[in-house]
Structure formats: C-alpha cells, structure tokens
mmCIF file of C-alpha atoms in Angstrom:
data_model
loop_
_atom_site.group_PDB
_atom_site.id
_atom_site.type_symbol
_atom_site.label_atom_id
_atom_site.label_comp_id
_atom_site.label_asym_id
_atom_site.label_seq_id
_atom_site.Cartn_x
_atom_site.Cartn_y
_atom_site.Cartn_z
ATOM 1 C CA UNK J 1 127.265 172.973 45.896
ATOM 2 C CA UNK J 2 125.453 173.710 43.259
ATOM 3 C CA UNK J 3 126.428 176.736 41.324
ATOM 4 C CA UNK J 4 123.387 177.773 39.371
ATOM 5 C CA UNK J 5 121.253 178.222 43.105
ATOM 6 C CA UNK J 6 121.230 182.220 43.679
ATOM 7 C CA UNK J 7 121.924 182.654 47.496
ATOM 8 C CA UNK J 8 122.044 186.683 47.238
ATOM 9 C CA UNK J 9 118.500 188.275 46.212
ATOM 10 C CA UNK J 10 117.105 184.700 44.884
ATOM 11 C CA UNK J 11 114.053 186.541 44.692
ATOM 12 C CA UNK J 12 115.631 187.958 41.776
ATOM 13 C CA UNK J 13 116.052 184.532 39.648
ATOM 14 C CA UNK J 14 114.398 183.259 36.812
ATOM 15 C CA UNK J 15 114.228 179.910 35.110
ATOM 16 C CA UNK J 16 112.657 181.311 32.388
ATOM 17 C CA UNK J 17 114.469 179.965 29.057
ATOM 18 C CA UNK J 18 112.983 182.691 26.986
ATOM 19 C CA UNK J 19 114.584 185.238 29.183
ATOM 20 C CA UNK J 20 117.670 183.798 29.249
ATOM 21 C CA UNK J 21 117.695 183.125 25.341
ATOM 22 C CA UNK J 22 116.379 186.832 24.621
ATOM 23 C CA UNK J 23 119.172 188.090 26.825
ATOM 24 C CA UNK J 24 121.929 186.324 25.009
ATOM 25 C CA UNK J 25 120.569 187.329 21.605
ATOM 26 C CA UNK J 26 121.011 190.965 23.040
ATOM 27 C CA UNK J 27 124.755 190.504 24.266
ATOM 28 C CA UNK J 28 127.681 191.251 22.471
ATOM 29 C CA UNK J 29 130.346 190.703 24.908
ATOM 30 C CA UNK J 30 130.452 187.765 28.252
ATOM 31 C CA UNK J 31 133.343 186.784 30.315
ATOM 32 C CA UNK J 32 134.597 183.525 30.632
ATOM 33 C CA UNK J 33 135.745 182.318 33.796
ATOM 34 C CA UNK J 34 138.405 179.127 34.104
ATOM 35 C CA UNK J 35 141.474 177.863 36.095
ATOM 36 C CA UNK J 36 144.737 177.986 33.893
ATOM 37 C CA UNK J 37 147.709 176.305 35.283
ATOM 38 C CA UNK J 38 146.313 176.970 38.596
ATOM 39 C CA UNK J 39 145.818 180.106 38.057
ATOM 40 C CA UNK J 40 141.920 182.024 37.403
ATOM 41 C CA UNK J 41 141.472 184.188 34.776
ATOM 42 C CA UNK J 42 138.168 186.187 33.733
ATOM 43 C CA UNK J 43 138.329 186.476 29.818
ATOM 44 C CA UNK J 44 135.700 188.978 27.794
ATOM 45 C CA UNK J 45 134.856 187.583 24.305
ATOM 46 C CA UNK J 46 132.645 187.818 21.489
ATOM 47 C CA UNK J 47 129.495 185.250 22.423
ATOM 48 C CA UNK J 48 126.524 184.290 20.163
ATOM 49 C CA UNK J 49 123.473 182.027 20.785
ATOM 50 C CA UNK J 50 123.026 179.052 18.210
ATOM 51 C CA UNK J 51 119.972 177.602 19.704
ATOM 52 C CA UNK J 52 120.372 175.444 23.017
ATOM 53 C CA UNK J 53 123.796 176.389 22.617
ATOM 54 C CA UNK J 54 126.631 179.306 23.060
ATOM 55 C CA UNK J 55 129.316 180.134 20.575
ATOM 56 C CA UNK J 56 132.544 181.518 21.287
ATOM 57 C CA UNK J 57 135.515 181.825 19.151
ATOM 58 C CA UNK J 58 139.199 182.705 18.912
ATOM 59 C CA UNK J 59 142.538 182.077 17.690
ATOM 60 C CA UNK J 60 144.071 178.384 17.952
ATOM 61 C CA UNK J 61 146.875 180.581 19.391
ATOM 62 C CA UNK J 62 145.403 181.504 22.166
ATOM 63 C CA UNK J 63 146.379 179.868 25.473
ATOM 64 C CA UNK J 64 143.037 180.129 27.349
ATOM 65 C CA UNK J 65 141.221 178.874 24.192
ATOM 66 C CA UNK J 66 143.201 175.792 23.785
ATOM 67 C CA UNK J 67 142.625 175.135 27.685
ATOM 68 C CA UNK J 68 138.709 175.162 27.559
ATOM 69 C CA UNK J 69 139.039 172.981 24.074
ATOM 70 C CA UNK J 70 141.127 170.615 25.847
ATOM 71 C CA UNK J 71 138.216 170.099 28.287
ATOM 72 C CA UNK J 72 138.407 173.165 31.275
ATOM 73 C CA UNK J 73 135.196 173.628 33.183
ATOM 74 C CA UNK J 74 133.857 177.375 32.505
ATOM 75 C CA UNK J 75 131.778 179.550 34.036
ATOM 76 C CA UNK J 76 129.984 182.292 30.842
ATOM 77 C CA UNK J 77 129.290 185.302 32.460
ATOM 78 C CA UNK J 78 126.921 188.003 30.464
ATOM 79 C CA UNK J 79 125.056 191.524 31.956
ATOM 80 C CA UNK J 80 122.868 193.950 30.013
ATOM 81 C CA UNK J 81 122.457 196.767 32.271
ATOM 82 C CA UNK J 82 118.573 198.135 31.262
ATOM 83 C CA UNK J 83 118.722 201.229 33.436
ATOM 84 C CA UNK J 84 119.130 203.142 36.750
ATOM 85 C CA UNK J 85 117.206 202.632 40.016
ATOM 86 C CA UNK J 86 117.074 206.041 41.293
ATOM 87 C CA UNK J 87 116.641 206.037 44.965
ATOM 88 C CA UNK J 88 115.713 208.534 47.794
ATOM 89 C CA UNK J 89 119.208 207.721 49.385
ATOM 90 C CA UNK J 90 122.183 206.141 47.370
ATOM 91 C CA UNK J 91 122.020 203.178 49.619
ATOM 92 C CA UNK J 92 119.157 201.896 47.850
ATOM 93 C CA UNK J 93 119.938 203.198 44.522
ATOM 94 C CA UNK J 94 120.913 199.912 42.077
ATOM 95 C CA UNK J 95 120.146 198.773 38.507
ATOM 96 C CA UNK J 96 117.714 197.730 36.254
ATOM 97 C CA UNK J 97 119.624 194.183 34.778
ATOM 98 C CA UNK J 98 119.830 191.205 33.228
ATOM 99 C CA UNK J 99 122.197 188.554 33.963
ATOM 100 C CA UNK J 100 122.856 185.282 33.468
ATOM 101 C CA UNK J 101 125.662 182.674 34.217
ATOM 102 C CA UNK J 102 126.163 179.332 32.050
ATOM 103 C CA UNK J 103 128.061 176.351 33.167
ATOM 104 C CA UNK J 104 129.998 173.716 31.669
ATOM 105 C CA UNK J 105 132.168 172.523 29.274
ATOM 106 C CA UNK J 106 133.023 173.394 25.531
ATOM 107 C CA UNK J 107 133.306 171.042 22.905
ATOM 108 C CA UNK J 108 135.250 171.688 19.888
ATOM 109 C CA UNK J 109 133.492 172.464 16.470
ATOM 110 C CA UNK J 110 134.525 171.491 13.132
ATOM 111 C CA UNK J 111 134.098 170.971 9.270
ATOM 112 C CA UNK J 112 130.299 172.347 8.457
ATOM 113 C CA UNK J 113 129.467 172.574 11.457
ATOM 114 C CA UNK J 114 132.078 175.233 12.459
ATOM 115 C CA UNK J 115 131.824 177.654 9.070
ATOM 116 C CA UNK J 116 128.088 177.424 9.968
ATOM 117 C CA UNK J 117 129.116 178.992 13.648
ATOM 118 C CA UNK J 118 130.935 181.256 12.047
ATOM 119 C CA UNK J 119 128.691 182.692 10.156
ATOM 120 C CA UNK J 120 126.422 182.906 13.338
ATOM 121 C CA UNK J 121 128.486 184.789 15.188
ATOM 122 C CA UNK J 122 129.251 187.351 12.123
ATOM 123 C CA UNK J 123 125.523 188.006 12.243
ATOM 124 C CA UNK J 124 125.126 188.414 15.687
ATOM 125 C CA UNK J 125 127.637 191.086 15.458
ATOM 126 C CA UNK J 126 125.917 192.585 12.422
ATOM 127 C CA UNK J 127 122.818 191.366 11.134
ATOM 128 C CA UNK J 128 123.407 190.905 7.380
ATOM 129 C CA UNK J 129 126.745 190.946 6.988
ATOM 130 C CA UNK J 130 127.295 187.495 5.609
ATOM 131 C CA UNK J 131 125.447 188.318 2.647
ATOM 132 C CA UNK J 132 127.962 191.359 1.615
ATOM 133 C CA UNK J 133 131.248 190.094 2.270
ATOM 134 C CA UNK J 134 133.281 187.455 1.528
ATOM 135 C CA UNK J 135 133.296 183.839 3.009
ATOM 136 C CA UNK J 136 135.854 182.699 5.159
ATOM 137 C CA UNK J 137 139.067 181.235 3.724
ATOM 138 C CA UNK J 138 140.147 177.615 4.753
ATOM 139 C CA UNK J 139 142.935 179.031 6.200
ATOM 140 C CA UNK J 140 141.364 181.345 8.085
ATOM 141 C CA UNK J 141 138.732 178.896 9.146
ATOM 142 C CA UNK J 142 142.055 176.666 9.708
ATOM 143 C CA UNK J 143 143.519 179.739 12.561
ATOM 144 C CA UNK J 144 140.187 180.234 14.639
ATOM 145 C CA UNK J 145 138.669 178.053 17.211
ATOM 146 C CA UNK J 146 134.938 177.326 17.945
ATOM 147 C CA UNK J 147 133.504 176.345 21.046
ATOM 148 C CA UNK J 148 130.322 175.611 21.738
ATOM 149 C CA UNK J 149 128.901 175.570 25.231
ATOM 150 C CA UNK J 150 125.168 173.965 25.602
ATOM 151 C CA UNK J 151 122.428 175.896 27.781
ATOM 152 C CA UNK J 152 122.552 172.927 30.257
ATOM 153 C CA UNK J 153 123.138 174.467 33.553
ATOM 154 C CA UNK J 154 122.279 177.937 34.225
ATOM 155 C CA UNK J 155 121.494 180.978 36.521
ATOM 156 C CA UNK J 156 119.445 183.792 35.619
ATOM 157 C CA UNK J 157 118.649 187.191 37.598
ATOM 158 C CA UNK J 158 116.659 189.859 37.051
ATOM 159 C CA UNK J 159 116.265 193.399 38.530
ATOM 160 C CA UNK J 160 113.330 195.131 37.083
ATOM 161 C CA UNK J 161 111.500 197.165 39.770
ATOM 162 C CA UNK J 162 111.170 200.545 41.264
ATOM 163 C CA UNK J 163 112.912 201.894 44.513
ATOM 164 C CA UNK J 164 112.198 200.301 47.496
ATOM 165 C CA UNK J 165 112.465 203.279 49.854
ATOM 166 C CA UNK J 166 112.027 203.150 53.560
ATOM 167 C CA UNK J 167 108.710 205.283 54.815
ATOM 168 C CA UNK J 168 110.258 207.832 56.278
ATOM 169 C CA UNK J 169 112.444 208.963 52.902
ATOM 170 C CA UNK J 170 109.507 208.677 50.568
ATOM 171 C CA UNK J 171 108.053 211.552 52.692
ATOM 172 C CA UNK J 172 111.442 213.142 52.180
ATOM 173 C CA UNK J 173 112.209 215.797 49.878
ATOM 174 C CA UNK J 174 114.197 213.221 47.299
ATOM 175 C CA UNK J 175 113.029 212.775 43.536
ATOM 176 C CA UNK J 176 113.010 208.898 43.061
ATOM 177 C CA UNK J 177 112.250 207.022 39.862
ATOM 178 C CA UNK J 178 114.222 204.761 36.505
ATOM 179 C CA UNK J 179 116.464 205.887 34.241
ATOM 180 C CA UNK J 180 115.764 203.802 31.301
ATOM 181 C CA UNK J 181 118.632 202.850 28.698
ATOM 182 C CA UNK J 182 119.346 202.348 25.420
ATOM 183 C CA UNK J 183 122.145 200.812 23.621
ATOM 184 C CA UNK J 184 122.768 202.190 20.138
ATOM 185 C CA UNK J 185 125.519 203.143 17.388
ATOM 186 C CA UNK J 186 126.576 206.471 16.114
ATOM 187 C CA UNK J 187 126.848 207.419 12.504
ATOM 188 C CA UNK J 188 129.556 204.496 10.580
ATOM 189 C CA UNK J 189 132.873 206.425 9.570
ATOM 190 C CA UNK J 190 134.379 204.766 6.325
ATOM 191 C CA UNK J 191 137.954 203.329 5.936
ATOM 192 C CA UNK J 192 140.485 205.536 4.689
ATOM 193 C CA UNK J 193 140.754 203.549 2.299
ATOM 194 C CA UNK J 194 137.383 202.375 0.844
ATOM 195 C CA UNK J 195 137.248 203.034 -2.803
ATOM 196 C CA UNK J 196 135.310 205.323 -4.044
ATOM 197 C CA UNK J 197 131.483 204.281 -5.155
ATOM 198 C CA UNK J 198 131.330 202.077 -2.002
ATOM 199 C CA UNK J 199 127.735 202.736 -0.533
ATOM 200 C CA UNK J 200 127.335 202.161 3.108
ATOM 201 C CA UNK J 201 125.523 198.724 2.815
ATOM 202 C CA UNK J 202 122.307 197.935 4.667
ATOM 203 C CA UNK J 203 123.640 195.542 7.530
ATOM 204 C CA UNK J 204 125.919 198.891 8.774
ATOM 205 C CA UNK J 205 122.734 201.006 8.284
ATOM 206 C CA UNK J 206 120.532 198.761 10.281
ATOM 207 C CA UNK J 207 123.685 198.681 13.340
ATOM 208 C CA UNK J 208 123.092 202.894 13.820
ATOM 209 C CA UNK J 209 119.227 201.911 14.390
ATOM 210 C CA UNK J 210 118.766 201.343 18.640
ATOM 211 C CA UNK J 211 120.423 197.325 18.514
ATOM 212 C CA UNK J 212 117.245 196.700 21.723
ATOM 213 C CA UNK J 213 114.987 198.821 24.335
ATOM 214 C CA UNK J 214 115.382 198.587 27.875
ATOM 215 C CA UNK J 215 113.468 196.535 29.879
ATOM 216 C CA UNK J 216 110.419 198.324 31.751
ATOM 217 C CA UNK J 217 109.987 197.964 35.128
ATOM 218 C CA UNK J 218 107.282 196.387 36.603
ATOM 219 C CA UNK J 219 104.117 198.004 37.482
#
C-alpha cells in the first residue's frame, strides 16, 4: 500500500511541490506519528522547512526523539485552515484547508549542519531573531537533538472551493459562501524583568503583522 495515495477525495490531491513548500513555510506546528514500544503515538512539535527537507528538534532526553533518531519510520502531518465553507446545510459545510503528510526516516544532524539548522528553526518562528540574540552555547547544542526528514514521500490535499449545495438548497433562503481566515499575533508584552531602555526589536514588530493571508478560493 502506498501511503501517499489519497483514497478519500483524491480530486483534492496535488503533486505541486511549490504548494507543498508554501504550506511548510507557513506552518509552525506539525504532528509526528510513530510507534514507540509497540504503541502508536502522535506528538505535536515545531517544524521548519530547509530546502528539500523538514527539520524537527527537541531535548536529547525526549523518548520519542530518541526513537526517531534511532531510525523509526515516521509520518509528519501539517495542516493550515484557510477559512470556513458555509453551505446552505450543515452536511455540505466544511473548511478551506491545505494538508500534507510526509513519510520517511529522519537523519540526525550534527556539527556545523546542526548549528545551522537551529538557526533555520529559530528564523521560521521569528524571522530576523537570530541576529538579535546570542548564539547557542555548546552545552545547549549538546542537549538538543535536531532531525531532518527528506521531502521524498508525501501527499498533499487542498480544499479551496465554494459550497457545493444541491439545487434544492440553492433555491432555499439560507446564506452560503466562505469566511476567509487570517492568522496574526497580538501586541507583544515585555517580560516583567526586562531591563529599562530595551526597545521592542524589529523581529518582534514584524511578528505582529499578519503572518500569512488566507488562500483565495477558485473562481
């Protein structure tokens, strides 16, 4: 069985790598599925795309991270909700979304590659932040596992259409359409122990603006 083959609504599937990359560049969190000691687990964690791979990181004390580092196969799911599809019935209502699942085995990064990957992960969360803070220490890097999963086996599904109401509902009185969704952060709150005179940096100001815009539905 090919896990990348869509069996439910295959017409929503896409093999467009540029669309996959855009989704992975927008996402902050993924869900990693694997089997640990005979039991299935799904772990939410931060994710970042680095060219033809995605990066995951965590503590060297993490049991699931050590399992993945040891060669366990994983599936990594990423979803962005772009809006709501408001149909004339609850049955036909749904969401606008982009969803991908990546399959494979991770490699462990070390040395210069690991150090660079940590910066990629930081920049994915807060662009521009690396230049504003100190570099991680050798002790901090030693306590961190960084894993890379190649973008070789993946599936991608996109829902970006209008409501598909039957003719009898279209003739009815209910409203139908889409509600686009936009993601943004609220105004930053300084730490209680922040020293006087330290201004909000550009990276934080940049995060207050909308991080991404909702995908526009097809005409």
